[in-house]
Short mmCIF file of C-alpha atoms in Angstrom, two decimals:
data_model
loop_
_atom_site.label_atom_id
_atom_site.label_comp_id
_atom_site.label_asym_id
_atom_site.label_seq_id
_atom_site.Cartn_x
_atom_site.Cartn_y
_atom_site.Cartn_z
CA GLU A 291 237.28 306.64 122.28
CA ASP A 292 234.64 306.70 124.75
CA GLN A 293 234.55 303.56 126.69
CA VAL A 294 232.71 301.93 129.91
CA THR A 295 233.74 299.11 131.22
CA GLN A 296 232.59 296.92 134.10
CA SER A 297 233.58 294.18 136.18
CA PRO A 298 233.36 291.62 137.19
CA GLU A 299 231.01 290.32 134.29
CA ALA A 300 229.55 288.38 137.20
CA LEU A 301 229.42 287.39 141.05
CA ARG A 302 227.99 284.90 143.66
CA LEU A 303 227.68 286.00 146.99
CA GLN A 304 226.64 284.39 150.15
CA GLU A 305 223.86 286.10 152.38
CA GLY A 306 225.99 288.66 153.95
CA GLU A 307 228.94 288.80 152.40
CA SER A 308 229.85 292.41 151.15
CA SER A 309 231.42 293.10 148.13
CA SER A 310 231.93 295.67 145.27
CA LEU A 311 231.35 296.03 141.49
CA ASN A 312 233.45 298.13 139.15
CA CYS A 313 232.86 300.79 136.59
CA SER A 314 235.35 302.09 134.85
CA TYR A 315 235.33 305.05 132.33
CA THR A 316 237.11 306.75 129.75
CA VAL A 317 235.43 309.83 128.23
CA SER A 318 235.74 313.55 127.62
CA GLY A 319 234.19 315.60 129.88
CA LEU A 320 232.24 313.57 132.13
CA ARG A 321 228.75 315.00 133.14
CA GLY A 322 227.39 312.33 135.11
CA LEU A 323 227.84 308.47 135.75
CA PHE A 324 224.91 306.46 136.79
CA TRP A 325 223.99 303.33 138.24
CA TYR A 326 220.85 301.35 137.65
CA ARG A 327 219.63 297.87 138.89
CA GLN A 328 217.93 295.53 136.16
CA ASP A 329 216.10 292.74 136.70
CA PRO A 330 215.22 289.97 134.36
CA GLY A 331 212.84 290.75 131.62
CA LYS A 332 212.46 294.25 132.97
CA GLY A 333 213.47 297.29 132.24
CA PRO A 334 216.39 299.07 134.42
CA GLU A 335 215.53 300.93 137.73
CA PHE A 336 217.47 304.24 138.37
CA LEU A 337 219.81 304.07 141.35
CA PHE A 338 222.26 307.03 141.73
CA THR A 339 223.41 309.52 139.84
CA LEU A 340 227.17 310.97 140.84
CA TYR A 341 228.62 314.13 139.15
CA SER A 342 231.84 314.72 140.57
CA ALA A 343 235.23 312.78 141.83
CA GLY A 344 234.71 312.39 145.45
CA GLU A 345 231.12 311.91 145.49
CA GLU A 346 229.34 309.23 147.42
CA LYS A 347 225.75 308.31 147.25
CA GLU A 348 223.93 305.66 149.72
CA LYS A 349 220.69 303.59 149.44
CA GLU A 350 219.89 300.81 151.93
CA ARG A 351 222.63 298.59 151.27
CA LEU A 352 224.18 300.05 148.22
CA LYS A 353 226.87 302.93 148.20
CA ALA A 354 228.15 304.32 145.02
CA THR A 355 231.17 306.50 144.72
CA LEU A 356 233.26 308.04 141.92
CA THR A 357 236.80 308.75 140.97
CA LYS A 358 238.10 310.67 138.16
CA LYS A 359 238.42 306.93 136.31
CA GLU A 360 235.94 304.72 138.03
CA SER A 361 233.17 304.39 140.19
CA PHE A 362 232.41 301.63 142.64
CA LEU A 363 228.95 300.35 143.77
CA HIS A 364 229.46 298.83 147.43
CA ILE A 365 226.75 296.43 148.57
CA THR A 366 226.98 295.78 152.26
CA ALA A 367 225.81 292.43 153.87
CA PRO A 368 223.97 291.82 150.44
CA LYS A 369 220.21 289.50 150.63
CA PRO A 370 219.12 287.47 148.11
CA GLU A 371 216.61 290.16 146.92
CA ASP A 372 219.51 292.49 145.78
CA SER A 373 220.36 289.30 142.95
CA ALA A 374 219.96 291.17 139.52
CA THR A 375 222.27 292.96 137.05
CA TYR A 376 223.74 296.11 137.47
CA LEU A 377 224.51 298.74 135.01
CA CYS A 378 226.54 301.73 134.95
CA ALA A 379 226.12 304.66 132.32
CA VAL A 380 228.03 307.66 131.56
CA GLN A 381 227.34 310.89 129.93
CA ALA A 382 229.78 312.90 128.54
CA ALA A 383 230.12 316.03 126.87
CA SER A 384 231.03 314.17 123.46
CA THR A 385 227.87 312.46 123.86
CA GLY A 386 225.26 315.02 124.48
CA ASN A 387 221.64 313.50 125.72
CA GLN A 388 223.05 309.89 125.16
CA PHE A 389 224.31 307.49 127.93
CA TYR A 390 227.33 304.69 127.11
CA PHE A 391 226.39 301.91 128.72
CA GLY A 392 228.66 299.32 130.33
CA THR A 393 227.71 295.30 129.59
CA GLY A 394 226.80 295.23 133.78
CA THR A 395 227.54 292.93 136.15
CA SER A 396 225.32 289.90 137.21
CA LEU A 397 224.80 289.58 141.01
CA THR A 398 223.78 286.34 142.54
CA VAL A 399 223.03 286.36 146.34
CA ILE A 400 222.95 282.97 147.90
CA PRO A 401 220.60 282.32 150.96
CA GLY B 182 207.43 309.82 140.72
CA ALA B 183 209.30 309.45 137.44
CA VAL B 184 207.01 306.34 135.96
CA VAL B 185 207.13 305.01 132.56
CA SER B 186 205.11 302.63 131.04
CA GLN B 187 205.37 300.74 127.87
CA HIS B 188 202.61 299.20 126.07
CA PRO B 189 202.24 296.34 125.14
CA SER B 190 204.49 294.19 127.51
CA TRP B 191 204.71 291.46 125.23
CA VAL B 192 203.77 290.66 121.75
CA ILE B 193 203.47 287.84 119.17
CA CYS B 194 203.46 288.80 115.71
CA LYS B 195 203.69 286.81 112.21
CA SER B 196 206.62 287.77 109.78
CA GLY B 197 205.60 290.80 107.52
CA THR B 198 203.29 292.46 110.19
CA SER B 199 203.92 295.76 111.48
CA VAL B 200 203.71 296.40 115.23
CA LYS B 201 203.97 299.77 117.34
CA ILE B 202 205.01 300.15 120.87
CA GLU B 203 204.00 302.96 122.85
CA CYS B 204 206.35 304.82 125.93
CA ARG B 205 204.65 306.95 128.29
CA SER B 206 205.68 309.09 131.05
CA LEU B 207 202.78 309.00 133.32
CA ASP B 208 204.08 311.90 136.08
CA PHE B 209 206.45 314.04 134.02
CA GLN B 210 206.63 315.84 130.86
CA ALA B 211 209.71 314.37 128.43
CA THR B 212 211.90 316.20 126.45
CA THR B 213 213.69 313.48 125.16
CA MET B 214 212.76 310.09 124.78
CA PHE B 215 215.47 307.02 123.78
CA TRP B 216 214.96 303.68 122.31
CA TYR B 217 216.71 300.81 122.93
CA ARG B 218 217.35 297.15 122.45
CA GLN B 219 218.55 294.33 124.43
CA PHE B 220 219.56 290.88 123.36
CA PRO B 221 219.80 288.21 126.30
CA LYS B 222 222.33 289.04 128.76
CA GLN B 223 223.57 291.87 126.67
CA SER B 224 223.49 295.30 127.53
CA LEU B 225 221.28 297.91 126.29
CA MET B 226 221.72 298.91 122.65
CA LEU B 227 220.77 302.60 121.60
CA MET B 228 218.75 302.89 119.07
CA ALA B 229 217.58 306.48 118.34
CA THR B 230 217.24 309.41 120.25
CA SER B 231 214.00 311.83 119.89
CA ASN B 232 213.21 315.04 120.92
CA GLU B 233 209.31 316.34 121.23
CA GLY B 234 208.01 317.68 117.52
CA SER B 235 211.10 316.65 115.61
CA LYS B 236 212.32 314.17 113.89
CA ALA B 237 214.16 311.27 115.67
CA THR B 238 218.15 310.73 115.72
CA TYR B 239 219.17 307.20 114.66
CA GLU B 240 222.35 305.49 115.72
CA GLN B 241 224.52 303.99 113.29
CA GLY B 242 223.02 300.63 111.57
CA VAL B 243 219.75 301.23 112.65
CA GLU B 244 217.05 301.57 109.60
CA LYS B 245 214.96 304.68 110.37
CA ASP B 246 212.05 303.08 107.49
CA LYS B 247 211.93 300.03 109.28
CA PHE B 248 211.57 301.36 113.06
CA LEU B 249 209.44 304.42 112.58
CA ILE B 250 209.60 306.60 115.91
CA ASN B 251 207.16 309.20 116.66
CA HIS B 252 207.50 311.37 119.51
CA ALA B 253 204.09 313.33 119.10
CA SER B 254 204.02 315.00 122.87
CA LEU B 255 205.83 315.46 125.72
CA THR B 256 204.47 312.04 127.22
CA LEU B 257 204.28 310.06 124.14
CA SER B 258 206.80 308.55 122.05
CA THR B 259 206.05 305.63 119.71
CA LEU B 260 208.12 302.73 118.01
CA THR B 261 206.47 300.97 115.22
CA VAL B 262 208.45 298.18 113.93
CA THR B 263 207.37 297.75 109.91
CA SER B 264 207.30 294.33 108.46
CA ALA B 265 208.77 292.79 110.77
CA HIS B 266 210.79 289.36 110.37
CA PRO B 267 212.15 286.83 112.91
CA GLU B 268 215.58 288.86 113.69
CA ASP B 269 213.53 291.47 114.85
CA SER B 270 212.63 289.33 117.68
CA SER B 271 214.05 291.03 120.80
CA PHE B 272 213.21 292.99 124.42
CA TYR B 273 212.74 296.88 123.34
CA ILE B 274 212.97 299.16 126.11
CA CYS B 275 212.07 303.12 125.95
CA SER B 276 213.53 305.66 128.59
CA ALA B 277 212.42 309.27 129.02
CA ARG B 278 214.23 312.11 130.45
CA SER B 279 213.25 315.42 131.85
CA LEU B 280 215.66 318.19 133.13
CA ALA B 281 212.74 320.07 134.98
CA GLY B 282 213.15 319.68 138.65
CA MET B 283 214.19 315.86 138.78
CA GLU B 284 216.99 314.00 138.90
CA ASP B 285 219.03 313.95 135.81
CA THR B 286 218.90 310.87 134.46
CA GLN B 287 216.89 308.55 132.16
CA TYR B 288 214.07 306.97 133.75
CA PHE B 289 213.33 303.40 131.83
CA GLY B 290 209.79 301.61 130.81
CA PRO B 291 209.45 298.14 131.72
CA GLY B 292 210.22 296.80 128.49
CA THR B 293 208.31 295.22 125.40
CA ARG B 294 209.21 291.76 124.58
CA LEU B 295 208.44 290.71 120.65
CA THR B 296 208.61 287.88 118.91
CA VAL B 297 208.04 287.29 115.27
CA LEU B 298 207.00 284.15 114.35
#
């Protein structure tokens, strides 16, 4: 059965304290893994797409990496404005156009 | 680029009435649009997938006669919640996808907060 699991469920960091969020997946024929940021009361904002193991992408303080079983979203020296829920989603050969979403990691960065 | 809008951003209606939510891709053509529902502090729940000019495909457990989806053009999809009841109150989010020269992903609208009294 296809599954996407994110951990931790919630994370509190001091400003400047780097950390990583995890997205583990078990799907057949991964086509893409996607990271989104969602602020309260808003739609998800696209961050990254990763297609194959070993791929990495960066944007400001965020860096996403991918292995055959999981993806990490590394946050370097976070700022309070990085506080949000981070969602990962996977698309697989078995899901066609659909994305399977994880339940998200709620990140709070304390000044 | 890749902007998706939704209208209205919030709506309050009486039980038994119908509500229409519009989803537009503003600067690209969306071959596929998706409708999601999200409850507080939960992830996105896919309701249906629609392709322009064809009938929507609904997920298991989603009543197609209650949640009417129309994808009349490559830039517009609508979700109509018919005979709304308080349990339909939720945050509805649409997304659009295009494979034409863009990052291959879903681009989300800002969401519509529906409250049924």
